[in-house]
PDB file of C-alpha atoms in Angstrom:
ATOM      1  CA  MET A   1     106.386 193.797  10.044  1.00 45.00           C
ATOM      2  CA  ALA A   2     105.030 194.195   6.526  1.00 48.00           C
ATOM      3  CA  ALA A   3     107.951 195.129   3.767  1.00 53.00           C
ATOM      4  CA  SER A   4     105.645 197.444   1.723  1.00 61.00           C
ATOM      5  CA  ALA A   5     104.540 199.213   4.833  1.00 70.00           C
ATOM      6  CA  GLY A   6     107.296 202.122   4.203  1.00 85.00           C
ATOM      7  CA  PRO A   7     109.857 203.210   6.529  1.00 90.00           C
ATOM      8  CA  GLU A   8     107.699 205.859   8.384  1.00 92.00           C
ATOM      9  CA  ILE A   9     105.006 203.210   9.123  1.00 94.00           C
ATOM     10  CA  GLU A  10     107.497 200.521  10.158  1.00 93.00           C
ATOM     11  CA  ARG A  11     109.466 203.189  12.555  1.00 94.00           C
ATOM     12  CA  LEU A  12     105.620 203.995  14.092  1.00 94.00           C
ATOM     13  CA  ILE A  13     105.283 200.187  14.657  1.00 94.00           C
ATOM     14  CA  SER A  14     108.544 199.740  15.891  1.00 94.00           C
ATOM     15  CA  LEU A  15     107.827 202.637  18.364  1.00 95.00           C
ATOM     16  CA  LEU A  16     104.707 201.365  19.530  1.00 95.00           C
ATOM     17  CA  ALA A  17     105.912 198.093  20.341  1.00 96.00           C
ATOM     18  CA  LYS A  18     108.173 199.509  22.831  1.00 95.00           C
ATOM     19  CA  LEU A  19     105.326 200.754  24.876  1.00 94.00           C
ATOM     20  CA  PRO A  20     104.257 198.421  28.136  1.00 91.00           C
ATOM     21  CA  GLY A  21     101.811 195.545  27.222  1.00 92.00           C
ATOM     22  CA  LEU A  22     102.350 196.040  23.237  1.00 92.00           C
ATOM     23  CA  GLY A  23     104.326 193.535  21.153  1.00 92.00           C
ATOM     24  CA  PRO A  24     104.747 193.731  17.760  1.00 92.00           C
ATOM     25  CA  ARG A  25     101.315 192.378  16.538  1.00 94.00           C
ATOM     26  CA  SER A  26      99.410 194.857  18.869  1.00 96.00           C
ATOM     27  CA  ALA A  27     101.642 197.569  17.688  1.00 95.00           C
ATOM     28  CA  ARG A  28     100.782 196.670  13.850  1.00 95.00           C
ATOM     29  CA  ARG A  29      96.986 196.705  14.857  1.00 96.00           C
ATOM     30  CA  ALA A  30      97.072 199.985  16.800  1.00 96.00           C
ATOM     31  CA  ALA A  31      99.468 201.856  14.115  1.00 96.00           C
ATOM     32  CA  LEU A  32      96.786 200.234  11.653  1.00 96.00           C
ATOM     33  CA  GLN A  33      94.029 201.942  13.606  1.00 96.00           C
ATOM     34  CA  LEU A  34      95.971 205.083  13.795  1.00 96.00           C
ATOM     35  CA  LEU A  35      96.403 205.230  10.218  1.00 95.00           C
ATOM     36  CA  LYS A  36      92.595 204.351   9.403  1.00 96.00           C
ATOM     37  CA  LYS A  37      91.233 207.071  11.559  1.00 96.00           C
ATOM     38  CA  ARG A  38      94.149 209.979  10.688  1.00 94.00           C
ATOM     39  CA  GLU A  39      92.068 212.782  11.534  1.00 96.00           C
ATOM     40  CA  GLN A  40      90.328 211.490  14.520  1.00 96.00           C
ATOM     41  CA  LEU A  41      93.244 209.864  16.097  1.00 96.00           C
ATOM     42  CA  LEU A  42      96.642 210.350  14.688  1.00 96.00           C
ATOM     43  CA  VAL A  43      96.851 213.813  13.989  1.00 96.00           C
ATOM     44  CA  PRO A  44      95.454 214.811  17.509  1.00 97.00           C
ATOM     45  CA  LEU A  45      97.679 212.227  18.874  1.00 96.00           C
ATOM     46  CA  ALA A  46     100.872 213.533  17.035  1.00 96.00           C
ATOM     47  CA  ALA A  47      99.992 217.138  18.432  1.00 97.00           C
ATOM     48  CA  ALA A  48      99.192 215.978  21.834  1.00 97.00           C
ATOM     49  CA  MET A  49     102.542 214.070  22.159  1.00 95.00           C
ATOM     50  CA  ALA A  50     104.435 217.179  20.498  1.00 96.00           C
ATOM     51  CA  GLU A  51     102.773 219.445  23.349  1.00 96.00           C
ATOM     52  CA  THR A  52     103.397 216.899  26.101  1.00 95.00           C
ATOM     53  CA  ALA A  53     107.368 216.591  25.275  1.00 94.00           C
ATOM     54  CA  GLU A  54     107.617 220.361  24.804  1.00 95.00           C
ATOM     55  CA  LYS A  55     105.732 221.267  28.177  1.00 95.00           C
ATOM     56  CA  VAL A  56     106.109 218.587  30.584  1.00 96.00           C
ATOM     57  CA  SER A  57     108.981 218.222  32.890  1.00 96.00           C
ATOM     58  CA  SER A  58     109.769 216.462  36.468  1.00 96.00           C
ATOM     59  CA  CYS A  59     108.612 218.418  39.583  1.00 97.00           C
ATOM     60  CA  SER A  60     111.479 219.588  41.142  1.00 95.00           C
ATOM     61  CA  VAL A  61     110.396 218.774  44.733  1.00 95.00           C
ATOM     62  CA  CYS A  62     108.449 215.548  44.307  1.00 96.00           C
ATOM     63  CA  GLY A  63     109.761 214.253  40.968  1.00 97.00           C
ATOM     64  CA  ALA A  64     106.335 213.860  39.129  1.00 97.00           C
ATOM     65  CA  PRO A  65     105.501 214.780  35.489  1.00 96.00           C
ATOM     66  CA  ASP A  66     103.724 218.180  35.501  1.00 97.00           C
ATOM     67  CA  THR A  67     103.433 221.096  33.262  1.00 95.00           C
ATOM     68  CA  ARG A  68     104.002 223.395  36.547  1.00 94.00           C
ATOM     69  CA  ASN A  69     107.104 223.392  38.596  1.00 95.00           C
ATOM     70  CA  PRO A  70     106.398 222.640  41.373  1.00 95.00           C
ATOM     71  CA  CYS A  71     103.670 220.729  40.387  1.00 97.00           C
ATOM     72  CA  SER A  72      99.914 221.405  40.846  1.00 96.00           C
ATOM     73  CA  ILE A  73     100.022 218.585  43.949  1.00 97.00           C
ATOM     74  CA  CYS A  74     103.387 220.426  45.431  1.00 96.00           C
ATOM     75  CA  SER A  75     101.719 224.076  44.905  1.00 95.00           C
ATOM     76  CA  ASP A  76      98.577 223.128  46.307  1.00 96.00           C
ATOM     77  CA  PRO A  77      98.101 225.176  49.948  1.00 94.00           C
ATOM     78  CA  ASN A  78      95.537 222.598  50.947  1.00 95.00           C
ATOM     79  CA  ARG A  79      97.795 219.556  50.859  1.00 95.00           C
ATOM     80  CA  ASP A  80      99.248 218.677  54.097  1.00 94.00           C
ATOM     81  CA  ASN A  81     102.904 219.329  53.997  1.00 93.00           C
ATOM     82  CA  GLY A  82     103.571 217.115  57.103  1.00 94.00           C
ATOM     83  CA  LEU A  83     102.837 213.975  55.221  1.00 95.00           C
ATOM     84  CA  ILE A  84     104.721 212.443  52.407  1.00 96.00           C
ATOM     85  CA  CYS A  85     103.729 209.253  50.550  1.00 96.00           C
ATOM     86  CA  VAL A  86     106.754 207.659  48.796  1.00 97.00           C
ATOM     87  CA  VAL A  87     105.869 205.734  45.337  1.00 97.00           C
ATOM     88  CA  GLU A  88     107.973 204.204  42.632  1.00 96.00           C
ATOM     89  CA  GLU A  89     106.669 205.854  39.861  1.00 96.00           C
ATOM     90  CA  ALA A  90     103.830 208.539  38.628  1.00 96.00           C
ATOM     91  CA  GLY A  91     101.627 206.023  37.858  1.00 94.00           C
ATOM     92  CA  ALA A  92     101.155 204.879  41.413  1.00 94.00           C
ATOM     93  CA  LEU A  93     100.995 208.254  42.407  1.00 96.00           C
ATOM     94  CA  TRP A  94      97.897 208.740  39.944  1.00 95.00           C
ATOM     95  CA  ALA A  95      96.499 205.803  41.645  1.00 93.00           C
ATOM     96  CA  MET A  96      96.581 206.936  44.952  1.00 93.00           C
ATOM     97  CA  GLU A  97      94.972 210.126  43.855  1.00 94.00           C
ATOM     98  CA  ARG A  98      92.067 208.124  42.028  1.00 92.00           C
ATOM     99  CA  SER A  99      91.474 206.897  45.490  1.00 87.00           C
ATOM    100  CA  GLY A 100      90.811 210.555  46.875  1.00 90.00           C
ATOM    101  CA  ALA A 101      92.223 209.120  50.590  1.00 89.00           C
ATOM    102  CA  PHE A 102      95.476 210.687  50.834  1.00 93.00           C
ATOM    103  CA  ARG A 103      95.793 214.697  51.189  1.00 95.00           C
ATOM    104  CA  GLY A 104      99.479 214.659  51.566  1.00 96.00           C
ATOM    105  CA  LYS A 105     102.286 215.335  49.244  1.00 96.00           C
ATOM    106  CA  TYR A 106     104.222 212.953  47.360  1.00 97.00           C
ATOM    107  CA  HIS A 107     108.049 211.731  46.531  1.00 98.00           C
ATOM    108  CA  VAL A 108     108.383 209.763  43.145  1.00 98.00           C
ATOM    109  CA  MET A 109     111.614 207.642  43.658  1.00 97.00           C
ATOM    110  CA  GLY A 110     112.046 206.980  39.999  1.00 96.00           C
ATOM    111  CA  GLY A 111     112.517 203.304  40.443  1.00 97.00           C
ATOM    112  CA  LEU A 112     113.334 200.369  42.956  1.00 97.00           C
ATOM    113  CA  LEU A 113     116.812 199.271  44.191  1.00 97.00           C
ATOM    114  CA  SER A 114     117.830 196.281  42.348  1.00 96.00           C
ATOM    115  CA  ALA A 115     121.057 194.458  42.526  1.00 92.00           C
ATOM    116  CA  LEU A 116     120.301 192.158  39.433  1.00 92.00           C
ATOM    117  CA  ASP A 117     119.636 195.762  37.442  1.00 94.00           C
ATOM    118  CA  GLY A 118     122.280 197.552  38.986  1.00 95.00           C
ATOM    119  CA  VAL A 119     120.367 200.185  40.411  1.00 96.00           C
ATOM    120  CA  GLY A 120     121.564 201.625  43.753  1.00 96.00           C
ATOM    121  CA  PRO A 121     120.673 204.455  45.972  1.00 96.00           C
ATOM    122  CA  ASP A 122     122.584 207.062  43.803  1.00 96.00           C
ATOM    123  CA  ASP A 123     120.094 205.813  40.762  1.00 97.00           C
ATOM    124  CA  LEU A 124     117.041 206.785  42.946  1.00 97.00           C
ATOM    125  CA  ARG A 125     115.850 209.995  44.446  1.00 97.00           C
ATOM    126  CA  VAL A 126     116.883 209.077  47.839  1.00 97.00           C
ATOM    127  CA  ALA A 127     119.129 212.046  49.076  1.00 95.00           C
ATOM    128  CA  GLU A 128     116.218 214.215  47.975  1.00 96.00           C
ATOM    129  CA  LEU A 129     113.594 212.309  50.276  1.00 96.00           C
ATOM    130  CA  VAL A 130     115.885 212.651  53.220  1.00 95.00           C
ATOM    131  CA  GLY A 131     116.392 215.924  52.659  1.00 94.00           C
ATOM    132  CA  ARG A 132     112.661 216.745  52.563  1.00 94.00           C
ATOM    133  CA  ALA A 133     112.396 214.724  55.591  1.00 93.00           C
ATOM    134  CA  ARG A 134     114.724 216.706  57.480  1.00 89.00           C
ATOM    135  CA  SER A 135     114.028 220.015  56.447  1.00 84.00           C
ATOM    136  CA  GLY A 136     111.823 222.308  58.736  1.00 66.00           C
ATOM    137  CA  VAL A 137     112.600 219.887  61.830  1.00 62.00           C
ATOM    138  CA  GLY A 138     111.211 221.600  64.834  1.00 54.00           C
ATOM    139  CA  THR A 139     108.950 223.896  62.934  1.00 62.00           C
ATOM    140  CA  ASP A 140     105.117 223.853  62.195  1.00 63.00           C
ATOM    141  CA  GLY A 141     106.064 222.795  58.564  1.00 69.00           C
ATOM    142  CA  ALA A 142     108.207 219.974  59.386  1.00 87.00           C
ATOM    143  CA  VAL A 143     107.176 216.596  58.132  1.00 92.00           C
ATOM    144  CA  ARG A 144     105.768 214.332  60.622  1.00 94.00           C
ATOM    145  CA  GLU A 145     105.182 210.886  58.626  1.00 95.00           C
ATOM    146  CA  VAL A 146     106.663 209.377  55.419  1.00 96.00           C
ATOM    147  CA  VAL A 147     104.184 206.637  54.038  1.00 95.00           C
ATOM    148  CA  LEU A 148     106.234 204.321  52.151  1.00 95.00           C
ATOM    149  CA  ALA A 149     103.754 202.868  49.209  1.00 94.00           C
ATOM    150  CA  LEU A 150     106.055 200.739  47.495  1.00 93.00           C
ATOM    151  CA  PRO A 151     105.133 197.218  45.782  1.00 91.00           C
ATOM    152  CA  ALA A 152     105.099 194.020  47.911  1.00 86.00           C
ATOM    153  CA  THR A 153     107.961 192.645  45.651  1.00 90.00           C
ATOM    154  CA  VAL A 154     111.555 191.989  46.745  1.00 92.00           C
ATOM    155  CA  ASP A 155     113.101 195.055  45.243  1.00 95.00           C
ATOM    156  CA  GLY A 156     109.993 196.832  46.570  1.00 94.00           C
ATOM    157  CA  GLN A 157     110.415 195.697  50.090  1.00 93.00           C
ATOM    158  CA  THR A 158     114.311 196.191  50.057  1.00 95.00           C
ATOM    159  CA  THR A 159     113.849 199.893  48.812  1.00 97.00           C
ATOM    160  CA  ALA A 160     111.420 200.283  51.693  1.00 95.00           C
ATOM    161  CA  HIS A 161     113.942 198.834  54.482  1.00 96.00           C
ATOM    162  CA  TYR A 162     116.620 200.850  52.869  1.00 97.00           C
ATOM    163  CA  LEU A 163     114.635 204.432  53.090  1.00 97.00           C
ATOM    164  CA  ALA A 164     113.480 203.098  56.591  1.00 96.00           C
ATOM    165  CA  GLU A 165     117.080 202.793  57.479  1.00 96.00           C
ATOM    166  CA  ARG A 166     117.943 206.219  55.847  1.00 96.00           C
ATOM    167  CA  LEU A 167     115.109 207.926  57.635  1.00 95.00           C
ATOM    168  CA  ALA A 168     116.011 206.278  60.919  1.00 92.00           C
ATOM    169  CA  GLY A 169     117.156 209.217  63.611  1.00 85.00           C
ATOM    170  CA  SER A 170     115.498 211.994  61.620  1.00 86.00           C
ATOM    171  CA  GLY A 171     112.539 212.242  64.103  1.00 87.00           C
ATOM    172  CA  VAL A 172     110.052 211.441  61.184  1.00 93.00           C
ATOM    173  CA  GLU A 173     107.432 208.627  61.740  1.00 94.00           C
ATOM    174  CA  VAL A 174     108.039 206.189  58.845  1.00 95.00           C
ATOM    175  CA  THR A 175     104.983 203.698  58.105  1.00 94.00           C
ATOM    176  CA  SER A 176     104.096 201.511  55.188  1.00 91.00           C
ATOM    177  CA  LEU A 177     100.826 200.813  53.378  1.00 87.00           C
ATOM    178  CA  ALA A 178      98.764 197.475  54.851  1.00 83.00           C
ATOM    179  CA  ARG A 179      98.769 194.649  52.980  1.00 80.00           C
ATOM    180  CA  GLY A 180      96.133 191.723  52.965  1.00 79.00           C
ATOM    181  CA  VAL A 181      92.675 190.759  51.730  1.00 73.00           C
ATOM    182  CA  PRO A 182      91.290 193.416  48.993  1.00 79.00           C
ATOM    183  CA  VAL A 183      87.849 194.922  49.696  1.00 77.00           C
ATOM    184  CA  GLY A 184      85.577 192.291  47.882  1.00 77.00           C
ATOM    185  CA  GLY A 185      88.267 189.815  47.788  1.00 75.00           C
ATOM    186  CA  ASP A 186      87.714 185.904  48.194  1.00 78.00           C
ATOM    187  CA  LEU A 187      90.322 184.132  50.103  1.00 72.00           C
ATOM    188  CA  ASP A 188      89.924 181.129  47.764  1.00 79.00           C
ATOM    189  CA  TRP A 189      91.184 183.356  45.135  1.00 78.00           C
ATOM    190  CA  LEU A 190      94.155 184.850  47.032  1.00 73.00           C
ATOM    191  CA  ASP A 191      98.167 183.963  46.783  1.00 78.00           C
ATOM    192  CA  ASP A 192      99.672 182.501  49.956  1.00 81.00           C
ATOM    193  CA  GLY A 193     101.673 185.703  50.212  1.00 77.00           C
ATOM    194  CA  THR A 194      98.762 187.949  50.473  1.00 79.00           C
ATOM    195  CA  ILE A 195      97.176 185.749  53.166  1.00 80.00           C
ATOM    196  CA  VAL A 196     100.005 185.398  55.248  1.00 81.00           C
ATOM    197  CA  GLN A 197     100.404 189.784  55.038  1.00 77.00           C
ATOM    198  CA  ALA A 198      96.877 189.678  55.866  1.00 78.00           C
ATOM    199  CA  LEU A 199      97.123 187.353  59.102  1.00 79.00           C
ATOM    200  CA  ARG A 200     100.221 189.623  59.996  1.00 78.00           C
ATOM    201  CA  ALA A 201      98.438 193.032  59.849  1.00 76.00           C
ATOM    202  CA  ARG A 202      95.091 191.685  61.758  1.00 75.00           C
ATOM    203  CA  ARG A 203      93.314 193.820  63.940  1.00 73.00           C
ATOM    204  CA  PRO A 204      90.576 193.878  66.511  1.00 72.00           C
ATOM    205  CA  ALA A 205      87.334 193.128  64.656  1.00 65.00           C
TER     206      ALA A 205
END
């Protein structure tokens, strides 16, 4: 950091550097751009961040960030209450929504099980998921299926396996997203793990 930048600018750079994908150099460039375009970027951004901090909270049902509680998705009467898609964080929820392919509800875990990082079941929204899956059993509003849309990583698969065990016996079908060759994918560019998953998930042509 430039010693002559002043403590306020240095604090801005330091905070920006904590964002994913931004290191010290990128943070300095971002801060400089904000300062250059104070009225177009810095002032509106500061106002938007203040308003977001004041109005956004986690949905008491699914855990997603929203200005409403329950959130707009949980409050939507056109959504299928019988389907719950489990995701790690809100970013995965937003990705699912961009596809427009899922019309059920969501459940944001808030992370993944990780022995190395000391993250256990009590640190995630596991109990809330089990409670949602078992509520309304035997009624028209009961949950029929829980879709585990978790990352294809060691922690992601560990979490998925644990959730499947916890949901066993609840009468709810537990499924997971298919893994394999992406649309437009070329086999030459795929990693071995993706090819293995694609072979395991093969279906009749």
